[in-house]
Amino acid sequence: MFEYLFLGTSASAPSAHRGLPAHILMHREYRFLIDCGEGTQRQILRSGVGFKRLERILITHGHLDHILGLGGLISTLSRWETLNKLEIYAGSWALKRIEDLIYRVVLRNTSSDLPIQLIPIEPGTLFEDSKFRITAFSVRHRGPDCFGFSFEEKARRPFLQEKAVALDLPEGPIRRDLVEGSEVTLEDGRIIRPDDVLGESIPGTKLIHVGDCGDTSGLDKYVEGADALIIEATYLEEDHEMALRYGHLTAERAARLAQQSGVKQLILTHLSRRNREKLILEEARAVHPNTAVARDLDHYTIRRQHEAILARRNHVSNKRS
């Protein structure tokens, strides 16, 4: 299960109702900030999630509307918050801009007790523990080093209680070892193997985040079968020439990728101020019916084989131009 919080859902510039791109992915004890547009730290405060454990930031690309919020956020974190570290992952071109922002502007001629690591992204596994992994993949947009991210729980085999009871397995470390894939020897000499008490493998939840993107070719292999795809829909199809010129997607093209890739839930973000939310939604749903358009401070729970569940913040206006 993943929780996904939209902090900013506008494209290029903020509007009265939408801030610049920023999102938080939450899974177990982890929190990952994805992009950090201007005003992100205020949205974090408005959302109520706070800064605790927000130690890793993933940047899709280095355009200013996706990184300028790092200045204010790092200024706050270095003075008031008590994080043990801050890791910022980005492509090499984006990291150069971020480094200038941090050390030539925010922390120029000052010291900070907050250790900051700038970590270059390459396609492949970005982060992993025993239960889930984050994979980065290349995305075509304007400029170099643009990335999307796959968040995926690892497949698991359920522990079959009835088989454990039939084998008279005691509670405790023996059952834990079997779940972790190790065979065990009981006091009576019997050898019990994981296959004796574990069911068939069950895939974990898969969530894909794609930031700015102008060409979806080749993305299907990463998006295939995702429980949720979060992707931009800056334009309507009637403005497809403009979308091509600026390296962005229309709602229809985003929906086409989701439909062709077997995505269960499509959630659109990065909307231009020129387009009404209703029209974006109508265009996408004509291709992929299970589509939503995110608003600032929308909070989704995404589970395997279930529709994404939206908990919309009461204090966010439902009125949209």
PDB file of C-alpha atoms in Angstrom:
ATOM      1  CA  MET A   1       0.000   0.000   0.000  1.00  0.00           C
ATOM      2  CA  PHE A   2       1.166   3.515  -0.826  1.00  0.00           C
ATOM      3  CA  GLU A   3      -0.164   6.877   0.277  1.00  0.00           C
ATOM      4  CA  TYR A   4       0.259   9.741  -2.146  1.00  0.00           C
ATOM      5  CA  LEU A   5      -0.183  13.406  -1.280  1.00  0.00           C
ATOM      6  CA  PHE A   6      -0.431  16.061  -3.995  1.00  0.00           C
ATOM      7  CA  LEU A   7       1.065  19.312  -2.748  1.00  0.00           C
ATOM      8  CA  GLY A   8       1.121  21.210  -6.048  1.00  0.00           C
ATOM      9  CA  THR A   9      -0.648  20.340  -9.304  1.00  0.00           C
ATOM     10  CA  SER A  10      -0.138  23.322 -11.620  1.00  0.00           C
ATOM     11  CA  ALA A  11       2.078  23.553 -14.695  1.00  0.00           C
ATOM     12  CA  SER A  12       4.851  26.162 -15.047  1.00  0.00           C
ATOM     13  CA  ALA A  13       3.249  28.838 -12.870  1.00  0.00           C
ATOM     14  CA  PRO A  14       0.900  28.753  -9.876  1.00  0.00           C
ATOM     15  CA  SER A  15      -2.763  29.602 -10.146  1.00  0.00           C
ATOM     16  CA  ALA A  16      -5.252  30.725  -7.512  1.00  0.00           C
ATOM     17  CA  HIS A  17      -6.107  27.091  -6.751  1.00  0.00           C
ATOM     18  CA  ARG A  18      -2.979  25.165  -7.728  1.00  0.00           C
ATOM     19  CA  GLY A  19       0.620  25.384  -6.566  1.00  0.00           C
ATOM     20  CA  LEU A  20       3.753  24.305  -8.402  1.00  0.00           C
ATOM     21  CA  PRO A  21       4.731  20.631  -8.693  1.00  0.00           C
ATOM     22  CA  ALA A  22       5.442  18.790  -5.450  1.00  0.00           C
ATOM     23  CA  HIS A  23       4.216  15.477  -4.092  1.00  0.00           C
ATOM     24  CA  ILE A  24       4.858  13.158  -1.140  1.00  0.00           C
ATOM     25  CA  LEU A  25       4.956   9.374  -1.433  1.00  0.00           C
ATOM     26  CA  MET A  26       4.499   7.572   1.890  1.00  0.00           C
ATOM     27  CA  HIS A  27       5.155   3.886   2.485  1.00  0.00           C
ATOM     28  CA  ARG A  28       5.572   2.372   5.951  1.00  0.00           C
ATOM     29  CA  GLU A  29       8.201   4.475   7.752  1.00  0.00           C
ATOM     30  CA  TYR A  30       9.390   6.160   4.553  1.00  0.00           C
ATOM     31  CA  ARG A  31       8.497   9.529   3.080  1.00  0.00           C
ATOM     32  CA  PHE A  32       9.760  10.741  -0.283  1.00  0.00           C
ATOM     33  CA  LEU A  33       9.233  14.277  -1.572  1.00  0.00           C
ATOM     34  CA  ILE A  34       8.945  14.244  -5.363  1.00  0.00           C
ATOM     35  CA  ASP A  35       9.890  17.617  -6.874  1.00  0.00           C
ATOM     36  CA  CYS A  36       9.826  20.833  -4.894  1.00  0.00           C
ATOM     37  CA  GLY A  37       8.211  23.761  -6.643  1.00  0.00           C
ATOM     38  CA  GLU A  38       7.923  27.227  -5.165  1.00  0.00           C
ATOM     39  CA  GLY A  39       5.766  27.227  -2.026  1.00  0.00           C
ATOM     40  CA  THR A  40       6.231  23.537  -1.223  1.00  0.00           C
ATOM     41  CA  GLN A  41       7.071  24.023   2.446  1.00  0.00           C
ATOM     42  CA  ARG A  42       3.854  25.956   3.039  1.00  0.00           C
ATOM     43  CA  GLN A  43       1.849  23.203   1.362  1.00  0.00           C
ATOM     44  CA  ILE A  44       3.538  20.647   3.610  1.00  0.00           C
ATOM     45  CA  LEU A  45       2.395  22.659   6.618  1.00  0.00           C
ATOM     46  CA  ARG A  46      -1.128  23.063   5.223  1.00  0.00           C
ATOM     47  CA  SER A  47      -1.374  19.319   4.596  1.00  0.00           C
ATOM     48  CA  GLY A  48      -0.631  18.501   8.223  1.00  0.00           C
ATOM     49  CA  VAL A  49       2.027  15.872   7.459  1.00  0.00           C
ATOM     50  CA  GLY A  50       4.911  18.045   8.678  1.00  0.00           C
ATOM     51  CA  PHE A  51       8.616  17.610   7.958  1.00  0.00           C
ATOM     52  CA  LYS A  52       9.333  14.562  10.110  1.00  0.00           C
ATOM     53  CA  ARG A  53      11.166  11.765   8.247  1.00  0.00           C
ATOM     54  CA  LEU A  54      11.150  13.801   5.031  1.00  0.00           C
ATOM     55  CA  GLU A  55      14.789  12.917   4.421  1.00  0.00           C
ATOM     56  CA  ARG A  56      14.754  12.002   0.720  1.00  0.00           C
ATOM     57  CA  ILE A  57      13.832  14.222  -2.220  1.00  0.00           C
ATOM     58  CA  LEU A  58      13.465  12.869  -5.772  1.00  0.00           C
ATOM     59  CA  ILE A  59      13.684  15.425  -8.575  1.00  0.00           C
ATOM     60  CA  THR A  60      12.208  14.528 -11.968  1.00  0.00           C
ATOM     61  CA  HIS A  61      14.181  17.238 -13.816  1.00  0.00           C
ATOM     62  CA  GLY A  62      15.889  20.573 -13.289  1.00  0.00           C
ATOM     63  CA  HIS A  63      13.375  23.116 -14.587  1.00  0.00           C
ATOM     64  CA  LEU A  64      12.820  25.904 -12.096  1.00  0.00           C
ATOM     65  CA  ASP A  65       9.143  25.207 -11.442  1.00  0.00           C
ATOM     66  CA  HIS A  66      10.223  21.826 -10.037  1.00  0.00           C
ATOM     67  CA  ILE A  67      13.188  22.894  -7.870  1.00  0.00           C
ATOM     68  CA  LEU A  68      12.847  26.518  -6.685  1.00  0.00           C
ATOM     69  CA  GLY A  69      11.029  25.447  -3.529  1.00  0.00           C
ATOM     70  CA  LEU A  70      14.208  23.710  -2.373  1.00  0.00           C
ATOM     71  CA  GLY A  71      15.634  27.089  -1.369  1.00  0.00           C
ATOM     72  CA  GLY A  72      12.982  27.894   1.205  1.00  0.00           C
ATOM     73  CA  LEU A  73      12.601  24.284   2.340  1.00  0.00           C
ATOM     74  CA  ILE A  74      16.322  23.816   3.020  1.00  0.00           C
ATOM     75  CA  SER A  75      16.509  27.179   4.760  1.00  0.00           C
ATOM     76  CA  THR A  76      13.741  26.042   7.107  1.00  0.00           C
ATOM     77  CA  LEU A  77      15.105  22.543   7.636  1.00  0.00           C
ATOM     78  CA  SER A  78      18.607  23.808   8.385  1.00  0.00           C
ATOM     79  CA  ARG A  79      17.340  26.232  11.042  1.00  0.00           C
ATOM     80  CA  TRP A  80      14.271  24.765  12.681  1.00  0.00           C
ATOM     81  CA  GLU A  81      13.883  21.075  11.949  1.00  0.00           C
ATOM     82  CA  THR A  82      15.859  18.129  13.301  1.00  0.00           C
ATOM     83  CA  LEU A  83      16.451  15.793  10.386  1.00  0.00           C
ATOM     84  CA  ASN A  84      19.498  13.550  10.599  1.00  0.00           C
ATOM     85  CA  LYS A  85      20.221  14.041   6.905  1.00  0.00           C
ATOM     86  CA  LEU A  86      18.767  15.215   3.608  1.00  0.00           C
ATOM     87  CA  GLU A  87      19.341  13.256   0.410  1.00  0.00           C
ATOM     88  CA  ILE A  88      18.488  14.900  -2.907  1.00  0.00           C
ATOM     89  CA  TYR A  89      18.365  12.629  -5.956  1.00  0.00           C
ATOM     90  CA  ALA A  90      18.413  14.197  -9.426  1.00  0.00           C
ATOM     91  CA  GLY A  91      20.034  14.014 -12.830  1.00  0.00           C
ATOM     92  CA  SER A  92      23.471  15.603 -13.166  1.00  0.00           C
ATOM     93  CA  TRP A  93      22.205  18.765 -14.920  1.00  0.00           C
ATOM     94  CA  ALA A  94      19.541  19.306 -12.275  1.00  0.00           C
ATOM     95  CA  LEU A  95      22.035  18.683  -9.468  1.00  0.00           C
ATOM     96  CA  LYS A  96      24.265  21.475 -10.753  1.00  0.00           C
ATOM     97  CA  ARG A  97      21.387  23.950 -10.559  1.00  0.00           C
ATOM     98  CA  ILE A  98      20.367  22.635  -7.136  1.00  0.00           C
ATOM     99  CA  GLU A  99      23.933  22.894  -5.854  1.00  0.00           C
ATOM    100  CA  ASP A 100      24.095  26.536  -6.969  1.00  0.00           C
ATOM    101  CA  LEU A 101      20.750  27.259  -5.305  1.00  0.00           C
ATOM    102  CA  ILE A 102      21.803  25.696  -2.009  1.00  0.00           C
ATOM    103  CA  TYR A 103      25.408  26.777  -1.646  1.00  0.00           C
ATOM    104  CA  ARG A 104      25.535  30.042  -3.604  1.00  0.00           C
ATOM    105  CA  VAL A 105      22.219  31.411  -2.357  1.00  0.00           C
ATOM    106  CA  VAL A 106      20.643  29.700   0.661  1.00  0.00           C
ATOM    107  CA  LEU A 107      23.745  28.653   2.608  1.00  0.00           C
ATOM    108  CA  ARG A 108      26.219  31.140   1.174  1.00  0.00           C
ATOM    109  CA  ASN A 109      28.713  32.232   3.847  1.00  0.00           C
ATOM    110  CA  THR A 110      26.736  30.305   6.476  1.00  0.00           C
ATOM    111  CA  SER A 111      27.028  26.900   8.087  1.00  0.00           C
ATOM    112  CA  SER A 112      24.373  24.289   8.675  1.00  0.00           C
ATOM    113  CA  ASP A 113      24.199  21.237  10.919  1.00  0.00           C
ATOM    114  CA  LEU A 114      22.025  19.486   8.350  1.00  0.00           C
ATOM    115  CA  PRO A 115      24.099  17.044   6.253  1.00  0.00           C
ATOM    116  CA  ILE A 116      22.987  17.367   2.619  1.00  0.00           C
ATOM    117  CA  GLN A 117      23.878  14.733   0.036  1.00  0.00           C
ATOM    118  CA  LEU A 118      23.418  15.392  -3.687  1.00  0.00           C
ATOM    119  CA  ILE A 119      23.045  12.015  -5.364  1.00  0.00           C
ATOM    120  CA  PRO A 120      23.063  11.658  -9.179  1.00  0.00           C
ATOM    121  CA  ILE A 121      20.327   9.540 -10.733  1.00  0.00           C
ATOM    122  CA  GLU A 122      20.994   6.905 -13.349  1.00  0.00           C
ATOM    123  CA  PRO A 123      18.316   4.610 -14.812  1.00  0.00           C
ATOM    124  CA  GLY A 124      17.877   1.584 -12.579  1.00  0.00           C
ATOM    125  CA  THR A 125      17.288   0.848  -8.914  1.00  0.00           C
ATOM    126  CA  LEU A 126      17.414   4.030  -6.851  1.00  0.00           C
ATOM    127  CA  PHE A 127      16.389   2.773  -3.431  1.00  0.00           C
ATOM    128  CA  GLU A 128      15.586  -0.659  -2.045  1.00  0.00           C
ATOM    129  CA  ASP A 129      14.859  -2.491   1.156  1.00  0.00           C
ATOM    130  CA  SER A 130      13.538  -5.968   1.877  1.00  0.00           C
ATOM    131  CA  LYS A 131       9.949  -5.077   0.986  1.00  0.00           C
ATOM    132  CA  PHE A 132       9.955  -2.491  -1.804  1.00  0.00           C
ATOM    133  CA  ARG A 133      12.121  -0.708  -4.348  1.00  0.00           C
ATOM    134  CA  ILE A 134      12.229   2.551  -6.282  1.00  0.00           C
ATOM    135  CA  THR A 135      13.374   2.448  -9.892  1.00  0.00           C
ATOM    136  CA  ALA A 136      14.279   5.460 -12.027  1.00  0.00           C
ATOM    137  CA  PHE A 137      13.735   5.494 -15.789  1.00  0.00           C
ATOM    138  CA  SER A 138      14.428   8.056 -18.491  1.00  0.00           C
ATOM    139  CA  VAL A 139      11.650  10.346 -19.731  1.00  0.00           C
ATOM    140  CA  ARG A 140      11.672  12.584 -22.813  1.00  0.00           C
ATOM    141  CA  HIS A 141      11.092  16.256 -22.048  1.00  0.00           C
ATOM    142  CA  ARG A 142      12.944  19.472 -22.831  1.00  0.00           C
ATOM    143  CA  GLY A 143      16.535  19.267 -21.697  1.00  0.00           C
ATOM    144  CA  PRO A 144      18.690  16.428 -20.374  1.00  0.00           C
ATOM    145  CA  ASP A 145      18.361  14.031 -17.457  1.00  0.00           C
ATOM    146  CA  CYS A 146      14.590  13.778 -17.046  1.00  0.00           C
ATOM    147  CA  PHE A 147      13.286  10.841 -15.008  1.00  0.00           C
ATOM    148  CA  GLY A 148      10.177   9.010 -13.936  1.00  0.00           C
ATOM    149  CA  PHE A 149       9.938   6.807 -10.866  1.00  0.00           C
ATOM    150  CA  SER A 150       8.463   3.372 -10.206  1.00  0.00           C
ATOM    151  CA  PHE A 151       7.488   2.555  -6.619  1.00  0.00           C
ATOM    152  CA  GLU A 152       6.852  -1.152  -6.260  1.00  0.00           C
ATOM    153  CA  GLU A 153       6.289  -3.470  -3.345  1.00  0.00           C
ATOM    154  CA  LYS A 154       8.090  -6.758  -3.754  1.00  0.00           C
ATOM    155  CA  ALA A 155       6.030  -9.871  -4.338  1.00  0.00           C
ATOM    156  CA  ARG A 156       5.230 -11.837  -1.204  1.00  0.00           C
ATOM    157  CA  ARG A 157       4.019 -15.319  -0.369  1.00  0.00           C
ATOM    158  CA  PRO A 158       1.269 -15.359   2.263  1.00  0.00           C
ATOM    159  CA  PHE A 159       1.722 -17.500   5.364  1.00  0.00           C
ATOM    160  CA  LEU A 160      -0.965 -20.199   5.405  1.00  0.00           C
ATOM    161  CA  GLN A 161      -2.111 -20.497   8.999  1.00  0.00           C
ATOM    162  CA  GLU A 162      -4.065 -23.691   8.438  1.00  0.00           C
ATOM    163  CA  LYS A 163      -0.984 -25.507   7.134  1.00  0.00           C
ATOM    164  CA  ALA A 164       1.090 -24.263  10.063  1.00  0.00           C
ATOM    165  CA  VAL A 165      -1.510 -25.592  12.502  1.00  0.00           C
ATOM    166  CA  ALA A 166      -1.657 -28.937  10.683  1.00  0.00           C
ATOM    167  CA  LEU A 167       2.135 -29.224  10.998  1.00  0.00           C
ATOM    168  CA  ASP A 168       1.959 -28.211  14.671  1.00  0.00           C
ATOM    169  CA  LEU A 169       4.377 -25.327  14.163  1.00  0.00           C
ATOM    170  CA  PRO A 170       5.019 -23.246  17.282  1.00  0.00           C
ATOM    171  CA  GLU A 171       4.549 -19.489  17.228  1.00  0.00           C
ATOM    172  CA  GLY A 172       7.605 -17.243  17.095  1.00  0.00           C
ATOM    173  CA  PRO A 173      10.985 -17.304  15.306  1.00  0.00           C
ATOM    174  CA  ILE A 174      10.336 -20.587  13.473  1.00  0.00           C
ATOM    175  CA  ARG A 175       7.384 -19.114  11.584  1.00  0.00           C
ATOM    176  CA  ARG A 176       9.299 -15.899  10.944  1.00  0.00           C
ATOM    177  CA  ASP A 177      12.216 -17.823   9.416  1.00  0.00           C
ATOM    178  CA  LEU A 178       9.863 -19.701   7.111  1.00  0.00           C
ATOM    179  CA  VAL A 179       8.236 -16.464   5.956  1.00  0.00           C
ATOM    180  CA  GLU A 180      11.708 -15.092   5.203  1.00  0.00           C
ATOM    181  CA  GLY A 181      12.475 -18.118   3.028  1.00  0.00           C
ATOM    182  CA  SER A 182      14.597 -20.301   5.329  1.00  0.00           C
ATOM    183  CA  GLU A 183      13.907 -23.926   6.124  1.00  0.00           C
ATOM    184  CA  VAL A 184      13.750 -24.881   9.806  1.00  0.00           C
ATOM    185  CA  THR A 185      14.383 -28.013  11.857  1.00  0.00           C
ATOM    186  CA  LEU A 186      11.929 -28.723  14.658  1.00  0.00           C
ATOM    187  CA  GLU A 187      12.818 -30.253  18.014  1.00  0.00           C
ATOM    188  CA  ASP A 188      11.395 -33.591  16.886  1.00  0.00           C
ATOM    189  CA  GLY A 189      13.767 -33.622  13.913  1.00  0.00           C
ATOM    190  CA  ARG A 190      11.267 -32.720  11.202  1.00  0.00           C
ATOM    191  CA  ILE A 191      12.512 -30.357   8.487  1.00  0.00           C
ATOM    192  CA  ILE A 192       9.941 -27.791   7.388  1.00  0.00           C
ATOM    193  CA  ARG A 193      10.491 -25.853   4.176  1.00  0.00           C
ATOM    194  CA  PRO A 194       8.905 -22.537   3.155  1.00  0.00           C
ATOM    195  CA  ASP A 195       6.899 -24.271   0.412  1.00  0.00           C
ATOM    196  CA  ASP A 196       5.172 -26.297   3.149  1.00  0.00           C
ATOM    197  CA  VAL A 197       3.500 -23.244   4.691  1.00  0.00           C
ATOM    198  CA  LEU A 198       3.601 -20.439   2.110  1.00  0.00           C
ATOM    199  CA  GLY A 199       1.049 -19.764  -0.613  1.00  0.00           C
ATOM    200  CA  GLU A 200       1.528 -18.650  -4.191  1.00  0.00           C
ATOM    201  CA  SER A 201       3.424 -15.414  -4.806  1.00  0.00           C
ATOM    202  CA  ILE A 202       1.276 -12.265  -4.747  1.00  0.00           C
ATOM    203  CA  PRO A 203       2.543  -9.170  -6.629  1.00  0.00           C
ATOM    204  CA  GLY A 204       2.879  -5.993  -4.592  1.00  0.00           C
ATOM    205  CA  THR A 205       1.370  -2.590  -5.269  1.00  0.00           C
ATOM    206  CA  LYS A 206       2.940  -0.716  -8.190  1.00  0.00           C
ATOM    207  CA  LEU A 207       2.733   3.063  -8.524  1.00  0.00           C
ATOM    208  CA  ILE A 208       4.355   5.061 -11.332  1.00  0.00           C
ATOM    209  CA  HIS A 209       5.116   8.775 -11.232  1.00  0.00           C
ATOM    210  CA  VAL A 210       5.989  10.570 -14.469  1.00  0.00           C
ATOM    211  CA  GLY A 211       6.757  14.275 -14.291  1.00  0.00           C
ATOM    212  CA  ASP A 212       6.981  16.508 -17.359  1.00  0.00           C
ATOM    213  CA  CYS A 213       6.923  14.374 -20.486  1.00  0.00           C
ATOM    214  CA  GLY A 214       6.544  15.100 -24.179  1.00  0.00           C
ATOM    215  CA  ASP A 215       6.792  11.617 -25.681  1.00  0.00           C
ATOM    216  CA  THR A 216       5.368   8.440 -24.147  1.00  0.00           C
ATOM    217  CA  SER A 217       7.042   6.008 -26.550  1.00  0.00           C
ATOM    218  CA  GLY A 218       8.968   3.394 -24.608  1.00  0.00           C
ATOM    219  CA  LEU A 219       7.253   4.140 -21.305  1.00  0.00           C
ATOM    220  CA  ASP A 220       4.803   1.248 -21.573  1.00  0.00           C
ATOM    221  CA  LYS A 221       7.376  -1.267 -20.284  1.00  0.00           C
ATOM    222  CA  TYR A 222       7.663   0.695 -17.028  1.00  0.00           C
ATOM    223  CA  VAL A 223       3.983   1.552 -16.705  1.00  0.00           C
ATOM    224  CA  GLU A 224       2.624  -1.898 -17.639  1.00  0.00           C
ATOM    225  CA  GLY A 225       0.076  -3.208 -15.130  1.00  0.00           C
ATOM    226  CA  ALA A 226       0.529  -0.368 -12.632  1.00  0.00           C
ATOM    227  CA  ASP A 227      -2.103   0.017  -9.958  1.00  0.00           C
ATOM    228  CA  ALA A 228      -1.796   3.782 -10.387  1.00  0.00           C
ATOM    229  CA  LEU A 229      -0.106   6.047 -12.914  1.00  0.00           C
ATOM    230  CA  ILE A 230       0.452   9.680 -11.933  1.00  0.00           C
ATOM    231  CA  ILE A 231       1.348  11.715 -14.987  1.00  0.00           C
ATOM    232  CA  GLU A 232       1.056  15.183 -16.429  1.00  0.00           C
ATOM    233  CA  ALA A 233      -1.817  16.407 -18.605  1.00  0.00           C
ATOM    234  CA  THR A 234      -0.795  19.971 -19.348  1.00  0.00           C
ATOM    235  CA  TYR A 235      -2.869  20.416 -22.503  1.00  0.00           C
ATOM    236  CA  LEU A 236      -6.018  19.310 -24.286  1.00  0.00           C
ATOM    237  CA  GLU A 237      -5.736  17.498 -27.600  1.00  0.00           C
ATOM    238  CA  GLU A 238      -6.926  20.588 -29.458  1.00  0.00           C
ATOM    239  CA  ASP A 239      -3.571  22.142 -28.444  1.00  0.00           C
ATOM    240  CA  HIS A 240      -1.468  19.111 -29.390  1.00  0.00           C
ATOM    241  CA  GLU A 241       0.881  21.197 -31.548  1.00  0.00           C
ATOM    242  CA  MET A 242       1.677  23.413 -28.578  1.00  0.00           C
ATOM    243  CA  ALA A 243       2.134  20.324 -26.415  1.00  0.00           C
ATOM    244  CA  LEU A 244       4.676  18.950 -28.868  1.00  0.00           C
ATOM    245  CA  ARG A 245       6.490  22.273 -29.072  1.00  0.00           C
ATOM    246  CA  TYR A 246       6.952  22.535 -25.306  1.00  0.00           C
ATOM    247  CA  GLY A 247       7.458  18.842 -24.590  1.00  0.00           C
ATOM    248  CA  HIS A 248       4.239  18.139 -22.711  1.00  0.00           C
ATOM    249  CA  LEU A 249       1.300  15.740 -22.924  1.00  0.00           C
ATOM    250  CA  THR A 250      -2.353  16.188 -23.673  1.00  0.00           C
ATOM    251  CA  ALA A 251      -4.929  14.478 -21.469  1.00  0.00           C
ATOM    252  CA  GLU A 252      -5.790  12.138 -24.335  1.00  0.00           C
ATOM    253  CA  ARG A 253      -2.192  11.014 -24.874  1.00  0.00           C
ATOM    254  CA  ALA A 254      -1.689  10.396 -21.156  1.00  0.00           C
ATOM    255  CA  ALA A 255      -4.904   8.367 -21.075  1.00  0.00           C
ATOM    256  CA  ARG A 256      -3.860   6.414 -24.148  1.00  0.00           C
ATOM    257  CA  LEU A 257      -0.632   5.351 -22.438  1.00  0.00           C
ATOM    258  CA  ALA A 258      -2.589   4.221 -19.380  1.00  0.00           C
ATOM    259  CA  GLN A 259      -5.193   2.330 -21.408  1.00  0.00           C
ATOM    260  CA  GLN A 260      -2.667   0.547 -23.613  1.00  0.00           C
ATOM    261  CA  SER A 261      -0.508  -0.383 -20.616  1.00  0.00           C
ATOM    262  CA  GLY A 262      -3.283  -1.884 -18.491  1.00  0.00           C
ATOM    263  CA  VAL A 263      -3.086   0.782 -15.771  1.00  0.00           C
ATOM    264  CA  LYS A 264      -5.852   0.439 -13.212  1.00  0.00           C
ATOM    265  CA  GLN A 265      -6.050   4.052 -11.980  1.00  0.00           C
ATOM    266  CA  LEU A 266      -4.885   7.121 -13.888  1.00  0.00           C
ATOM    267  CA  ILE A 267      -4.359  10.343 -11.919  1.00  0.00           C
ATOM    268  CA  LEU A 268      -3.578  13.489 -13.894  1.00  0.00           C
ATOM    269  CA  THR A 269      -1.610  16.460 -12.618  1.00  0.00           C
ATOM    270  CA  HIS A 270       0.486  19.400 -13.913  1.00  0.00           C
ATOM    271  CA  LEU A 271      -2.478  21.246 -15.426  1.00  0.00           C
ATOM    272  CA  SER A 272      -2.131  24.436 -17.418  1.00  0.00           C
ATOM    273  CA  ARG A 273      -4.082  27.456 -16.200  1.00  0.00           C
ATOM    274  CA  ARG A 274      -5.562  27.757 -19.682  1.00  0.00           C
ATOM    275  CA  ASN A 275      -7.633  24.570 -19.311  1.00  0.00           C
ATOM    276  CA  ARG A 276     -10.612  23.745 -17.122  1.00  0.00           C
ATOM    277  CA  GLU A 277     -10.326  20.644 -14.955  1.00  0.00           C
ATOM    278  CA  LYS A 278     -13.668  19.366 -16.271  1.00  0.00           C
ATOM    279  CA  LEU A 279     -12.456  19.358 -19.882  1.00  0.00           C
ATOM    280  CA  ILE A 280      -9.203  17.590 -18.984  1.00  0.00           C
ATOM    281  CA  LEU A 281     -11.191  14.918 -17.168  1.00  0.00           C
ATOM    282  CA  GLU A 282     -13.693  14.440 -19.981  1.00  0.00           C
ATOM    283  CA  GLU A 283     -10.976  14.060 -22.611  1.00  0.00           C
ATOM    284  CA  ALA A 284      -9.047  11.503 -20.567  1.00  0.00           C
ATOM    285  CA  ARG A 285     -12.080   9.475 -19.476  1.00  0.00           C
ATOM    286  CA  ALA A 286     -13.152   9.039 -23.082  1.00  0.00           C
ATOM    287  CA  VAL A 287     -10.034   6.869 -23.447  1.00  0.00           C
ATOM    288  CA  HIS A 288      -9.426   5.563 -19.923  1.00  0.00           C
ATOM    289  CA  PRO A 289     -12.608   5.680 -17.809  1.00  0.00           C
ATOM    290  CA  ASN A 290     -10.902   5.207 -14.441  1.00  0.00           C
ATOM    291  CA  THR A 291      -9.240   8.617 -14.446  1.00  0.00           C
ATOM    292  CA  ALA A 292      -9.080  11.372 -11.838  1.00  0.00           C
ATOM    293  CA  VAL A 293      -7.631  14.862 -11.908  1.00  0.00           C
ATOM    294  CA  ALA A 294      -5.628  15.710  -8.800  1.00  0.00           C
ATOM    295  CA  ARG A 295      -6.089  18.899  -6.831  1.00  0.00           C
ATOM    296  CA  ASP A 296      -3.724  20.436  -4.310  1.00  0.00           C
ATOM    297  CA  LEU A 297      -3.753  18.527  -0.999  1.00  0.00           C
ATOM    298  CA  ASP A 298      -5.580  15.510  -2.417  1.00  0.00           C
ATOM    299  CA  HIS A 299      -4.479  12.428  -0.493  1.00  0.00           C
ATOM    300  CA  TYR A 300      -4.786   9.016  -2.166  1.00  0.00           C
ATOM    301  CA  THR A 301      -4.397   5.525  -0.745  1.00  0.00           C
ATOM    302  CA  ILE A 302      -3.345   3.064  -3.432  1.00  0.00           C
ATOM    303  CA  ARG A 303      -3.589  -0.693  -2.933  1.00  0.00           C
ATOM    304  CA  ARG A 304      -2.997  -3.681  -5.179  1.00  0.00           C
ATOM    305  CA  GLN A 305      -6.045  -4.650  -7.261  1.00  0.00           C
ATOM    306  CA  HIS A 306      -8.204  -1.943  -5.694  1.00  0.00           C
ATOM    307  CA  GLU A 307      -9.237   1.453  -6.937  1.00  0.00           C
ATOM    308  CA  ALA A 308      -7.243   4.336  -5.516  1.00  0.00           C
ATOM    309  CA  ILE A 309      -9.102   5.821  -2.563  1.00  0.00           C
ATOM    310  CA  LEU A 310      -9.193   9.596  -2.348  1.00  0.00           C
ATOM    311  CA  ALA A 311      -9.447  11.452   0.936  1.00  0.00           C
ATOM    312  CA  ARG A 312     -10.003  15.059  -0.137  1.00  0.00           C
ATOM    313  CA  ARG A 313      -9.120  17.758   2.350  1.00  0.00           C
ATOM    314  CA  ASN A 314     -12.235  19.612   3.498  1.00  0.00           C
ATOM    315  CA  HIS A 315     -10.545  23.013   3.520  1.00  0.00           C
ATOM    316  CA  VAL A 316      -9.618  22.862  -0.165  1.00  0.00           C
ATOM    317  CA  SER A 317     -12.130  24.630  -2.364  1.00  0.00           C
ATOM    318  CA  ASN A 318     -13.960  22.469  -4.894  1.00  0.00           C
ATOM    319  CA  LYS A 319     -14.463  25.445  -7.188  1.00  0.00           C
ATOM    320  CA  ARG A 320     -12.273  25.405 -10.291  1.00  0.00           C
ATOM    321  CA  SER A 321     -12.135  27.817 -13.185  1.00  0.00           C
TER     322      SER A 321
END
